[in-house]
mmCIF file of C-alpha atoms (C1' of nucleotides) in Angstrom:
data_model
loop_
_atom_site.group_PDB
_atom_site.id
_atom_site.type_symbol
_atom_site.label_atom_id
_atom_site.label_comp_id
_atom_site.label_asym_id
_atom_site.label_seq_id
_atom_site.Cartn_x
_atom_site.Cartn_y
_atom_site.Cartn_z
ATOM 1 C CA UNK A 1 6.976 -10.804 15.499
ATOM 2 C CA UNK A 2 8.423 -14.087 16.361
ATOM 3 C CA UNK A 3 9.435 -16.732 13.357
ATOM 4 C CA UNK A 4 9.219 -13.488 11.344
ATOM 5 C CA UNK A 5 11.452 -14.158 8.188
ATOM 6 C CA UNK A 6 11.659 -10.702 7.093
ATOM 7 C CA UNK A 7 13.305 -9.968 10.246
ATOM 8 C CA UNK A 8 15.884 -12.591 8.265
ATOM 9 C CA UNK A 9 16.289 -10.571 4.990
ATOM 10 C CA UNK A 10 18.243 -7.475 4.803
ATOM 11 C CA UNK A 11 16.914 -4.197 2.222
ATOM 12 C CA UNK A 12 13.812 -6.635 0.938
ATOM 13 C CA UNK A 13 12.488 -6.941 4.342
ATOM 14 C CA UNK A 14 13.067 -3.565 5.150
ATOM 15 C CA UNK A 15 10.904 -2.430 2.109
ATOM 16 C CA UNK A 16 8.148 -5.049 3.529
ATOM 17 C CA UNK A 17 8.346 -4.116 7.226
ATOM 18 C CA UNK A 18 8.373 -0.352 6.568
ATOM 19 C CA UNK A 19 4.537 -0.984 4.673
ATOM 20 C CA UNK A 20 4.030 -3.350 7.313
ATOM 21 C CA UNK A 21 4.818 -0.409 10.008
ATOM 22 C CA UNK A 22 2.608 1.537 8.112
ATOM 23 C CA UNK A 23 -0.286 -0.638 7.811
ATOM 24 C CA UNK A 24 -0.753 -1.384 11.679
ATOM 25 C CA UNK A 25 -0.771 2.379 11.942
ATOM 26 C CA UNK A 26 -3.935 2.749 9.861
ATOM 27 C CA UNK A 27 -5.192 -0.100 10.917
ATOM 28 C CA UNK A 28 -4.933 0.862 14.865
ATOM 29 C CA UNK A 29 -6.304 3.919 14.322
ATOM 30 C CA UNK A 30 -9.264 3.265 11.975
ATOM 31 C CA UNK A 31 -10.090 0.957 14.995
ATOM 32 C CA UNK A 32 -9.522 4.098 17.480
ATOM 33 C CA UNK A 33 -11.364 6.089 15.950
ATOM 34 C CA UNK A 34 -14.495 3.664 15.444
ATOM 35 C CA UNK A 35 -14.184 3.088 19.247
ATOM 36 C CA UNK A 36 -15.273 6.126 19.649
ATOM 37 C CA UNK A 37 -18.011 6.815 17.139
ATOM 38 C CA UNK A 38 -15.689 8.942 15.099
ATOM 39 C CA UNK A 39 -17.072 9.110 11.031
ATOM 40 C CA UNK A 40 -13.350 9.813 9.549
ATOM 41 C CA UNK A 41 -10.500 8.025 8.323
ATOM 42 C CA UNK A 42 -7.078 8.391 9.463
ATOM 43 C CA UNK A 43 -5.949 9.744 5.513
ATOM 44 C CA UNK A 44 -8.429 12.332 6.234
ATOM 45 C CA UNK A 45 -6.210 14.388 8.638
ATOM 46 C CA UNK A 46 -3.353 15.525 6.583
ATOM 47 C CA UNK A 47 -6.167 17.301 4.497
ATOM 48 C CA UNK A 48 -8.098 18.853 7.777
ATOM 49 C CA UNK A 49 -4.940 20.177 9.196
ATOM 50 C CA UNK A 50 -4.073 21.454 5.591
ATOM 51 C CA UNK A 51 -7.476 23.589 5.399
ATOM 52 C CA UNK A 52 -7.310 24.274 8.399
ATOM 53 C CA UNK A 53 -3.974 26.001 7.447
ATOM 54 C CA UNK A 54 -4.809 27.217 4.296
ATOM 55 C CA UNK A 55 -8.398 28.188 4.582
ATOM 56 C CA UNK A 56 -9.113 26.959 1.116
ATOM 57 C CA UNK A 57 -7.477 25.058 -1.629
ATOM 58 C CA UNK A 58 -8.047 23.216 -5.040
ATOM 59 C CA UNK A 59 -7.685 19.470 -5.456
ATOM 60 C CA UNK A 60 -4.509 19.986 -7.152
ATOM 61 C CA UNK A 61 -2.568 22.124 -4.614
ATOM 62 C CA UNK A 62 -3.757 19.544 -2.018
ATOM 63 C CA UNK A 63 -1.873 17.083 -4.097
ATOM 64 C CA UNK A 64 0.892 19.041 -4.308
ATOM 65 C CA UNK A 65 1.185 19.559 -0.982
ATOM 66 C CA UNK A 66 0.756 16.054 -0.173
ATOM 67 C CA UNK A 67 2.554 14.331 -2.754
ATOM 68 C CA UNK A 68 -0.069 12.393 -3.827
ATOM 69 C CA UNK A 69 -1.704 12.166 -7.706
ATOM 70 C CA UNK A 70 -4.385 14.164 -8.057
ATOM 71 C CA UNK A 71 -6.788 11.317 -8.872
ATOM 72 C CA UNK A 72 -6.126 10.449 -5.181
ATOM 73 C CA UNK A 73 -7.138 13.489 -3.926
ATOM 74 C CA UNK A 74 -10.397 13.878 -5.847
ATOM 75 C CA UNK A 75 -11.520 10.346 -4.481
ATOM 76 C CA UNK A 76 -10.639 11.716 -0.908
ATOM 77 C CA UNK A 77 -12.229 14.775 -1.425
ATOM 78 C CA UNK A 78 -15.541 13.184 -2.708
ATOM 79 C CA UNK A 79 -15.740 10.534 0.028
ATOM 80 C CA UNK A 80 -15.455 13.605 2.761
ATOM 81 C CA UNK A 81 -17.820 15.273 0.911
ATOM 82 C CA UNK A 82 -20.426 12.807 0.800
ATOM 83 C CA UNK A 83 -19.669 12.936 4.833
ATOM 84 C CA UNK A 84 -19.957 16.586 5.250
ATOM 85 C CA UNK A 85 -16.602 17.877 6.028
ATOM 86 C CA UNK A 86 -15.502 19.640 2.825
ATOM 87 C CA UNK A 87 -17.661 22.742 1.127
ATOM 88 C CA UNK A 88 -16.359 23.142 -2.195
ATOM 89 C CA UNK A 89 -16.693 26.727 -4.380
ATOM 90 C CA UNK A 90 -16.457 26.958 -8.015
ATOM 91 C CA UNK A 91 -13.707 29.492 -8.652
ATOM 92 C CA UNK A 92 -15.657 32.931 -10.279
ATOM 93 C CA UNK A 93 -12.038 33.456 -12.398
ATOM 94 C CA UNK A 94 -11.120 30.087 -13.270
ATOM 95 C CA UNK A 95 -13.942 28.039 -13.545
ATOM 96 C CA UNK A 96 -11.887 24.742 -13.951
ATOM 97 C CA UNK A 97 -10.916 25.230 -10.517
ATOM 98 C CA UNK A 98 -13.004 23.991 -7.600
ATOM 99 C CA UNK A 99 -11.878 25.925 -4.268
ATOM 100 C CA UNK A 100 -12.156 23.614 -1.385
ATOM 101 C CA UNK A 101 -12.571 24.297 2.587
ATOM 102 C CA UNK A 102 -13.873 23.128 5.415
ATOM 103 C CA UNK A 103 -17.732 22.981 6.365
ATOM 104 C CA UNK A 104 -19.057 24.237 9.207
ATOM 105 C CA UNK A 105 -20.033 21.030 10.526
ATOM 106 C CA UNK A 106 -16.190 20.105 9.778
ATOM 107 C CA UNK A 107 -15.211 23.319 12.007
ATOM 108 C CA UNK A 108 -17.205 22.424 14.892
ATOM 109 C CA UNK A 109 -16.297 19.540 15.314
ATOM 110 C CA UNK A 110 -12.049 19.901 15.003
ATOM 111 C CA UNK A 111 -12.067 20.432 18.384
ATOM 112 C CA UNK A 112 -13.127 17.432 19.328
ATOM 113 C CA UNK A 113 -11.153 15.738 16.431
ATOM 114 C CA UNK A 114 -7.661 17.443 17.875
ATOM 115 C CA UNK A 115 -8.258 15.557 21.754
ATOM 116 C CA UNK A 116 -7.705 12.499 19.349
ATOM 117 C CA UNK A 117 -5.159 13.452 17.427
ATOM 118 C CA UNK A 118 -3.677 14.610 20.226
ATOM 119 C CA UNK A 119 -3.460 11.544 22.214
ATOM 120 C CA UNK A 120 -2.567 9.843 18.755
ATOM 121 C CA UNK A 121 0.248 12.236 18.420
ATOM 122 C CA UNK A 122 1.334 11.785 22.453
ATOM 123 C CA UNK A 123 0.918 7.782 21.983
ATOM 124 C CA UNK A 124 3.578 7.768 19.600
ATOM 125 C CA UNK A 125 6.155 10.079 21.359
ATOM 126 C CA UNK A 126 5.767 7.812 23.994
ATOM 127 C CA UNK A 127 7.039 5.032 21.814
ATOM 128 C CA UNK A 128 9.967 6.554 20.655
ATOM 129 C CA UNK A 129 10.448 7.487 24.258
ATOM 130 C CA UNK A 130 10.816 11.440 23.112
ATOM 131 C CA UNK A 131 13.540 10.378 21.172
ATOM 132 C CA UNK A 132 13.166 11.446 17.286
ATOM 133 C CA UNK A 133 16.226 10.338 16.148
ATOM 134 C CA UNK A 134 14.154 7.943 14.564
ATOM 135 C CA UNK A 135 12.617 10.524 12.813
ATOM 136 C CA UNK A 136 15.782 11.734 11.698
ATOM 137 C CA UNK A 137 17.252 8.817 10.363
ATOM 138 C CA UNK A 138 13.951 8.821 7.931
ATOM 139 C CA UNK A 139 14.717 11.920 7.064
ATOM 140 C CA UNK A 140 18.356 10.867 5.492
ATOM 141 C CA UNK A 141 16.820 8.021 3.813
ATOM 142 C CA UNK A 142 14.391 9.888 2.342
ATOM 143 C CA UNK A 143 16.293 12.553 1.070
ATOM 144 C CA UNK A 144 18.608 9.802 -0.296
ATOM 145 C CA UNK A 145 15.572 8.192 -1.771
ATOM 146 C CA UNK A 146 14.045 10.730 -3.411
ATOM 147 C CA UNK A 147 17.735 12.037 -5.409
ATOM 148 C CA UNK A 148 17.491 7.738 -6.423
ATOM 149 C CA UNK A 149 19.968 7.177 -4.918
ATOM 150 C CA UNK A 150 19.380 4.366 -3.864
ATOM 151 C CA UNK A 151 19.699 3.611 -7.487
ATOM 152 C CA UNK A 152 22.295 4.736 -8.321
ATOM 153 C CA UNK A 153 24.376 3.326 -5.415
ATOM 154 C CA UNK A 154 23.147 -0.007 -6.564
ATOM 155 C CA UNK A 155 24.452 -0.073 -10.102
ATOM 156 C CA UNK A 156 27.980 1.337 -8.825
ATOM 157 C CA UNK A 157 28.067 -1.531 -6.107
ATOM 158 C CA UNK A 158 27.034 -3.716 -9.102
ATOM 159 C CA UNK A 159 30.177 -2.582 -11.242
ATOM 160 C CA UNK A 160 32.660 -3.860 -8.652
ATOM 161 C CA UNK B 1 11.592 16.684 0.257
ATOM 162 C CA UNK B 2 10.884 20.374 0.076
ATOM 163 C CA UNK B 3 7.420 21.692 0.933
ATOM 164 C CA UNK B 4 6.613 18.628 2.183
ATOM 165 C CA UNK B 5 3.237 18.893 4.172
ATOM 166 C CA UNK B 6 3.968 15.403 5.923
ATOM 167 C CA UNK B 7 6.873 16.371 8.041
ATOM 168 C CA UNK B 8 4.966 19.523 9.336
ATOM 169 C CA UNK B 9 2.885 16.446 11.011
ATOM 170 C CA UNK B 10 3.495 14.099 13.630
ATOM 171 C CA UNK B 11 2.506 10.666 14.202
ATOM 172 C CA UNK B 12 -0.011 10.861 10.411
ATOM 173 C CA UNK B 13 2.853 12.281 9.008
ATOM 174 C CA UNK B 14 5.172 9.402 10.102
ATOM 175 C CA UNK B 15 2.090 6.552 8.562
ATOM 176 C CA UNK B 16 2.677 7.824 5.594
ATOM 177 C CA UNK B 17 5.808 8.146 5.022
ATOM 178 C CA UNK B 18 6.728 5.361 6.123
ATOM 179 C CA UNK B 19 4.311 4.221 3.383
ATOM 180 C CA UNK B 20 5.889 6.061 0.989
ATOM 181 C CA UNK B 21 9.589 5.104 1.739
ATOM 182 C CA UNK B 22 8.293 1.700 1.198
ATOM 183 C CA UNK B 23 6.980 2.777 -2.201
ATOM 184 C CA UNK B 24 10.329 4.449 -3.231
ATOM 185 C CA UNK B 25 12.307 1.197 -2.736
ATOM 186 C CA UNK B 26 9.662 -1.181 -4.360
ATOM 187 C CA UNK B 27 9.538 1.726 -7.218
ATOM 188 C CA UNK B 28 13.390 2.098 -7.611
ATOM 189 C CA UNK B 29 14.461 -1.270 -7.250
ATOM 190 C CA UNK B 30 11.585 -2.328 -9.766
ATOM 191 C CA UNK B 31 13.654 0.083 -12.094
ATOM 192 C CA UNK B 32 17.010 -1.562 -11.521
ATOM 193 C CA UNK B 33 15.281 -5.262 -12.603
ATOM 194 C CA UNK B 34 14.661 -3.617 -15.588
ATOM 195 C CA UNK B 35 17.222 -1.877 -16.541
ATOM 196 C CA UNK B 36 18.958 -5.131 -16.543
ATOM 197 C CA UNK B 37 16.136 -7.107 -18.485
ATOM 198 C CA UNK B 38 15.398 -9.290 -15.276
ATOM 199 C CA UNK B 39 12.160 -10.698 -15.356
ATOM 200 C CA UNK B 40 11.548 -10.706 -11.635
ATOM 201 C CA UNK B 41 9.584 -8.624 -9.251
ATOM 202 C CA UNK B 42 10.801 -7.067 -5.966
ATOM 203 C CA UNK B 43 8.107 -8.805 -3.869
ATOM 204 C CA UNK B 44 9.250 -12.231 -5.749
ATOM 205 C CA UNK B 45 12.331 -12.046 -3.723
ATOM 206 C CA UNK B 46 11.445 -12.854 -0.181
ATOM 207 C CA UNK B 47 9.837 -15.964 -2.011
ATOM 208 C CA UNK B 48 13.242 -16.924 -3.830
ATOM 209 C CA UNK B 49 14.831 -16.570 -0.513
ATOM 210 C CA UNK B 50 12.605 -18.924 1.518
ATOM 211 C CA UNK B 51 12.306 -21.867 -0.989
ATOM 212 C CA UNK B 52 16.547 -21.184 -1.015
ATOM 213 C CA UNK B 53 15.906 -21.988 2.679
ATOM 214 C CA UNK B 54 13.247 -24.713 3.007
ATOM 215 C CA UNK B 55 13.360 -26.356 -0.399
ATOM 216 C CA UNK B 56 9.642 -26.498 -0.560
ATOM 217 C CA UNK B 57 6.468 -25.228 0.921
ATOM 218 C CA UNK B 58 3.167 -25.045 0.678
ATOM 219 C CA UNK B 59 1.108 -21.668 -0.003
ATOM 220 C CA UNK B 60 -0.100 -21.347 3.373
ATOM 221 C CA UNK B 61 3.380 -21.899 5.168
ATOM 222 C CA UNK B 62 4.831 -19.081 2.879
ATOM 223 C CA UNK B 63 1.935 -16.871 4.057
ATOM 224 C CA UNK B 64 2.796 -17.378 7.200
ATOM 225 C CA UNK B 65 6.658 -16.703 7.058
ATOM 226 C CA UNK B 66 5.888 -13.682 5.258
ATOM 227 C CA UNK B 67 3.053 -12.598 7.293
ATOM 228 C CA UNK B 68 0.533 -11.748 4.088
ATOM 229 C CA UNK B 69 -2.882 -13.711 3.956
ATOM 230 C CA UNK B 70 -2.772 -16.886 1.527
ATOM 231 C CA UNK B 71 -4.877 -15.249 -0.944
ATOM 232 C CA UNK B 72 -1.954 -12.746 -1.719
ATOM 233 C CA UNK B 73 1.026 -15.941 -2.142
ATOM 234 C CA UNK B 74 -1.782 -17.576 -3.951
ATOM 235 C CA UNK B 75 -1.838 -14.378 -6.730
ATOM 236 C CA UNK B 76 2.050 -14.575 -6.111
ATOM 237 C CA UNK B 77 3.400 -17.430 -6.762
ATOM 238 C CA UNK B 78 0.529 -18.029 -10.060
ATOM 239 C CA UNK B 79 2.593 -15.054 -11.621
ATOM 240 C CA UNK B 80 6.038 -16.614 -10.369
ATOM 241 C CA UNK B 81 4.613 -20.178 -12.081
ATOM 242 C CA UNK B 82 3.583 -18.294 -14.810
ATOM 243 C CA UNK B 83 7.628 -17.036 -15.580
ATOM 244 C CA UNK B 84 8.769 -20.824 -15.139
ATOM 245 C CA UNK B 85 10.066 -19.805 -11.539
ATOM 246 C CA UNK B 86 8.488 -22.295 -9.835
ATOM 247 C CA UNK B 87 7.576 -25.578 -10.070
ATOM 248 C CA UNK B 88 4.058 -27.370 -7.640
ATOM 249 C CA UNK B 89 3.701 -30.703 -6.732
ATOM 250 C CA UNK B 90 0.271 -32.460 -4.808
ATOM 251 C CA UNK B 91 0.863 -33.256 -1.769
ATOM 252 C CA UNK B 92 0.861 -37.498 -1.969
ATOM 253 C CA UNK B 93 -0.490 -37.835 1.586
ATOM 254 C CA UNK B 94 -2.763 -34.468 1.726
ATOM 255 C CA UNK B 95 -4.186 -33.733 -1.460
ATOM 256 C CA UNK B 96 -5.283 -30.277 -0.259
ATOM 257 C CA UNK B 97 -1.608 -29.103 -0.480
ATOM 258 C CA UNK B 98 1.095 -28.039 -2.954
ATOM 259 C CA UNK B 99 4.243 -28.461 -2.328
ATOM 260 C CA UNK B 100 5.877 -25.702 -4.078
ATOM 261 C CA UNK B 101 9.642 -25.049 -5.094
ATOM 262 C CA UNK B 102 12.411 -23.398 -7.266
ATOM 263 C CA UNK B 103 12.137 -25.104 -10.790
ATOM 264 C CA UNK B 104 15.149 -25.297 -12.529
ATOM 265 C CA UNK B 105 15.516 -21.875 -14.372
ATOM 266 C CA UNK B 106 14.651 -20.053 -11.190
ATOM 267 C CA UNK B 107 17.544 -22.919 -9.562
ATOM 268 C CA UNK B 108 19.980 -21.773 -12.593
ATOM 269 C CA UNK B 109 19.564 -17.977 -12.062
ATOM 270 C CA UNK B 110 19.621 -17.674 -8.700
ATOM 271 C CA UNK B 111 23.580 -17.129 -8.522
ATOM 272 C CA UNK B 112 22.979 -14.345 -10.821
ATOM 273 C CA UNK B 113 20.081 -12.669 -9.155
ATOM 274 C CA UNK B 114 22.183 -12.639 -6.224
ATOM 275 C CA UNK B 115 24.578 -10.658 -7.710
ATOM 276 C CA UNK B 116 21.823 -7.864 -7.986
ATOM 277 C CA UNK B 117 20.152 -9.014 -4.253
ATOM 278 C CA UNK B 118 23.985 -8.761 -2.707
ATOM 279 C CA UNK B 119 24.624 -4.670 -5.149
ATOM 280 C CA UNK B 120 21.083 -3.816 -3.073
ATOM 281 C CA UNK B 121 21.803 -5.136 0.192
ATOM 282 C CA UNK B 122 25.087 -2.718 0.056
ATOM 283 C CA UNK B 123 23.282 0.275 -1.557
ATOM 284 C CA UNK B 124 20.575 -0.024 1.866
ATOM 285 C CA UNK B 125 23.947 -0.425 4.624
ATOM 286 C CA UNK B 126 25.627 1.994 2.851
ATOM 287 C CA UNK B 127 22.766 4.736 3.015
ATOM 288 C CA UNK B 128 22.231 4.159 6.712
ATOM 289 C CA UNK B 129 26.014 4.822 7.088
ATOM 290 C CA UNK B 130 26.711 0.531 8.204
ATOM 291 C CA UNK B 131 25.007 1.707 11.196
ATOM 292 C CA UNK B 132 21.805 -0.364 12.329
ATOM 293 C CA UNK B 133 20.095 1.600 14.634
ATOM 294 C CA UNK B 134 17.227 2.330 12.243
ATOM 295 C CA UNK B 135 16.379 -1.034 12.198
ATOM 296 C CA UNK B 136 16.791 -1.611 16.230
ATOM 297 C CA UNK B 137 14.676 1.252 16.764
ATOM 298 C CA UNK B 138 12.185 0.088 14.020
ATOM 299 C CA UNK B 139 12.161 -3.250 15.266
ATOM 300 C CA UNK B 140 11.127 -1.459 19.041
ATOM 301 C CA UNK B 141 8.379 0.339 17.376
ATOM 302 C CA UNK B 142 7.109 -3.012 15.390
ATOM 303 C CA UNK B 143 6.948 -5.071 18.540
ATOM 304 C CA UNK B 144 4.830 -2.222 20.155
ATOM 305 C CA UNK B 145 2.946 -2.090 17.954
ATOM 306 C CA UNK B 146 1.768 -5.572 17.021
ATOM 307 C CA UNK B 147 0.702 -6.084 20.469
ATOM 308 C CA UNK B 148 -1.836 -3.217 19.715
ATOM 309 C CA UNK B 149 0.457 -1.212 22.290
ATOM 310 C CA UNK B 150 -0.366 2.109 20.445
ATOM 311 C CA UNK B 151 -4.462 1.608 20.397
ATOM 312 C CA UNK B 152 -3.662 0.789 24.294
ATOM 313 C CA UNK B 153 -1.644 4.216 24.887
ATOM 314 C CA UNK B 154 -4.013 6.325 22.400
ATOM 315 C CA UNK B 155 -6.667 5.118 24.973
ATOM 316 C CA UNK B 156 -4.963 5.682 27.799
ATOM 317 C CA UNK B 157 -3.765 9.525 26.827
ATOM 318 C CA UNK B 158 -7.601 10.230 25.729
ATOM 319 C CA UNK B 159 -8.956 9.794 29.552
ATOM 320 C CA UNK B 160 -6.502 12.686 31.085
ATOM 321 C "C1'" DT C 1 -8.154 37.043 -33.322
ATOM 322 C "C1'" DT C 2 -7.252 32.380 -33.750
ATOM 323 C "C1'" DA C 3 -4.189 27.815 -33.304
ATOM 324 C "C1'" DA C 4 -1.143 25.255 -29.964
ATOM 325 C "C1'" DT C 5 0.109 24.706 -25.950
ATOM 326 C "C1'" DT C 6 -0.775 23.940 -20.601
ATOM 327 C "C1'" DT C 7 -3.056 23.511 -16.731
ATOM 328 C "C1'" DA C 8 -7.305 21.613 -13.464
ATOM 329 C "C1'" DT C 9 -10.178 17.771 -13.582
ATOM 330 C "C1'" DG C 10 -12.126 14.011 -13.508
ATOM 331 C "C1'" DT C 11 -12.610 8.580 -15.289
ATOM 332 C "C1'" DA C 12 -11.537 4.297 -16.647
ATOM 333 C "C1'" DA C 13 -8.355 0.617 -15.844
ATOM 334 C "C1'" DC C 14 -4.880 -1.145 -13.374
ATOM 335 C "C1'" DC C 15 -2.059 -3.043 -9.232
ATOM 336 C "C1'" DA C 16 -1.211 -5.341 -4.551
ATOM 337 C "C1'" DG C 17 -2.872 -6.530 -0.759
ATOM 338 C "C1'" DT C 18 -7.217 -7.234 2.163
ATOM 339 C "C1'" DT C 19 -11.943 -9.335 3.344
ATOM 340 C "C1'" DA C 20 -15.536 -12.562 3.177
ATOM 341 C "C1'" DC C 21 -16.959 -16.354 1.501
ATOM 342 C "C1'" DG C 22 -16.799 -21.256 -0.592
ATOM 343 C "C1'" DT C 23 -15.446 -25.996 -1.187
ATOM 344 C "C1'" DA C 24 -12.905 -30.333 -1.175
ATOM 345 C "C1'" DA C 25 -9.731 -32.794 2.044
ATOM 346 C "C1'" DT C 26 -8.220 -34.112 6.634
ATOM 347 C "C1'" DT C 27 -8.813 -34.407 11.681
ATOM 348 C "C1'" DT C 28 -11.542 -34.807 15.742
ATOM 349 C "C1'" DG C 29 -15.062 -36.778 19.035
ATOM 350 C "C1'" DT C 30 -18.788 -39.675 20.016
ATOM 351 C "C1'" DA D 1 -18.128 -45.005 11.002
ATOM 352 C "C1'" DC D 2 -19.543 -41.368 10.385
ATOM 353 C "C1'" DA D 3 -21.222 -36.043 11.700
ATOM 354 C "C1'" DA D 4 -19.150 -31.909 12.972
ATOM 355 C "C1'" DA D 5 -15.084 -29.025 12.892
ATOM 356 C "C1'" DT D 6 -10.798 -27.827 11.163
ATOM 357 C "C1'" DT D 7 -8.027 -26.780 7.498
ATOM 358 C "C1'" DA D 8 -5.856 -25.975 2.532
ATOM 359 C "C1'" DC D 9 -6.800 -23.326 -1.379
ATOM 360 C "C1'" DG D 10 -9.310 -20.747 -4.267
ATOM 361 C "C1'" DT D 11 -12.240 -17.148 -6.075
ATOM 362 C "C1'" DA D 12 -14.583 -12.929 -5.696
ATOM 363 C "C1'" DA D 13 -15.356 -8.281 -4.550
ATOM 364 C "C1'" DC D 14 -13.531 -4.444 -2.284
ATOM 365 C "C1'" DT D 15 -9.863 -0.734 -1.017
ATOM 366 C "C1'" DG D 16 -6.435 2.863 -1.850
ATOM 367 C "C1'" DG D 17 -3.568 3.909 -4.299
ATOM 368 C "C1'" DT D 18 -1.369 4.477 -9.066
ATOM 369 C "C1'" DT D 19 -1.007 5.538 -14.474
ATOM 370 C "C1'" DA D 20 -3.084 6.713 -18.826
ATOM 371 C "C1'" DC D 21 -5.629 9.139 -21.344
ATOM 372 C "C1'" DA D 22 -9.878 13.267 -22.139
ATOM 373 C "C1'" DT D 23 -11.857 17.081 -22.174
ATOM 374 C "C1'" DA D 24 -13.055 21.775 -20.885
ATOM 375 C "C1'" DA D 25 -11.059 26.396 -19.312
ATOM 376 C "C1'" DA D 26 -7.010 29.566 -20.051
ATOM 377 C "C1'" DT D 27 -2.444 31.160 -21.431
ATOM 378 C "C1'" DT D 28 0.503 31.981 -24.925
ATOM 379 C "C1'" DA D 29 2.394 33.341 -29.849
ATOM 380 C "C1'" DA D 30 1.662 33.786 -34.412
#
DNA sequence: TTAATTTATGTAACCAGTTACGTAATTTGT
DNA sequence: ACAAATTACGTAACTGGTTACATAAATTAA
């Protein structure tokens, strides 16, 4: 973190730092999985959780829950299928849809995977010193950003 | 922000949220530039600032300052050159290097660009309510993450 | 009932970054 | 002085997401 020019900058620095932080989490989580010979990837985790909770979902439903575009989910699910974690059943009443659910392999592996995910959750809480104010502040920022408040404010500020 | 599954998840949710927040900043900044017919991109901003401060730098120096890989900087600089913002002079004493500096066009446009960047900086400060505790907490998280503390803690937690 | 619209999925091309690799120029060690 | 190692840059192929477009199925409206 020494000699890091992004600290010297303000909002464009923050943008880069957010992405970098996200990348660091992904990178170290990947490493963690690799070290323990788990054939899963960090971005599959939300899908596991979603299908655990909802039993069966379509591509579009998953995309909506996770706020990704549907082509992104198509690719993810293809990969999870290739590893045998997803069972996909063509919908009887609407033949455009595929109902996706966790495979037997996925369900039997879940208890093991959950111990790793729990270790990750705890690690994060420890690093944040069990203080959720960062998450709270991010929430404020996120809801401002998602309503294009940032853009509006930039325009306003420019006029002065 | 309603119906957002990433809120229901803990650390893997945070990872996704960080990236999403970063993307929102980039997206709205791009829009802002487009609305004002500025032919620049958000990720050029740090390079402008860097070359303003340091006058002339090489590809590798820029990559080091910004913590990007050098191929990323090659591509960025190529694009900025194509738009006439960068002048590149082969180093006399070390012919592998190119000394990069802001072009005349860049220098004459800087005062204008800075008004837009200032509007952005202020917008961020407003959204954070002039409270830098988010940035402080990110700093803590970043320095923990960059020393692979997260990975170490996950391993420790797993053993219990 | 068919024509028009909408929805669900798939696919191709792109984007901004990465890793891996190649090559030319420089520096180091003997 | 020259062989070996290192450095600076370039390029290709990959990654994980996007937008734009195509197509098949379902729904709505005349």
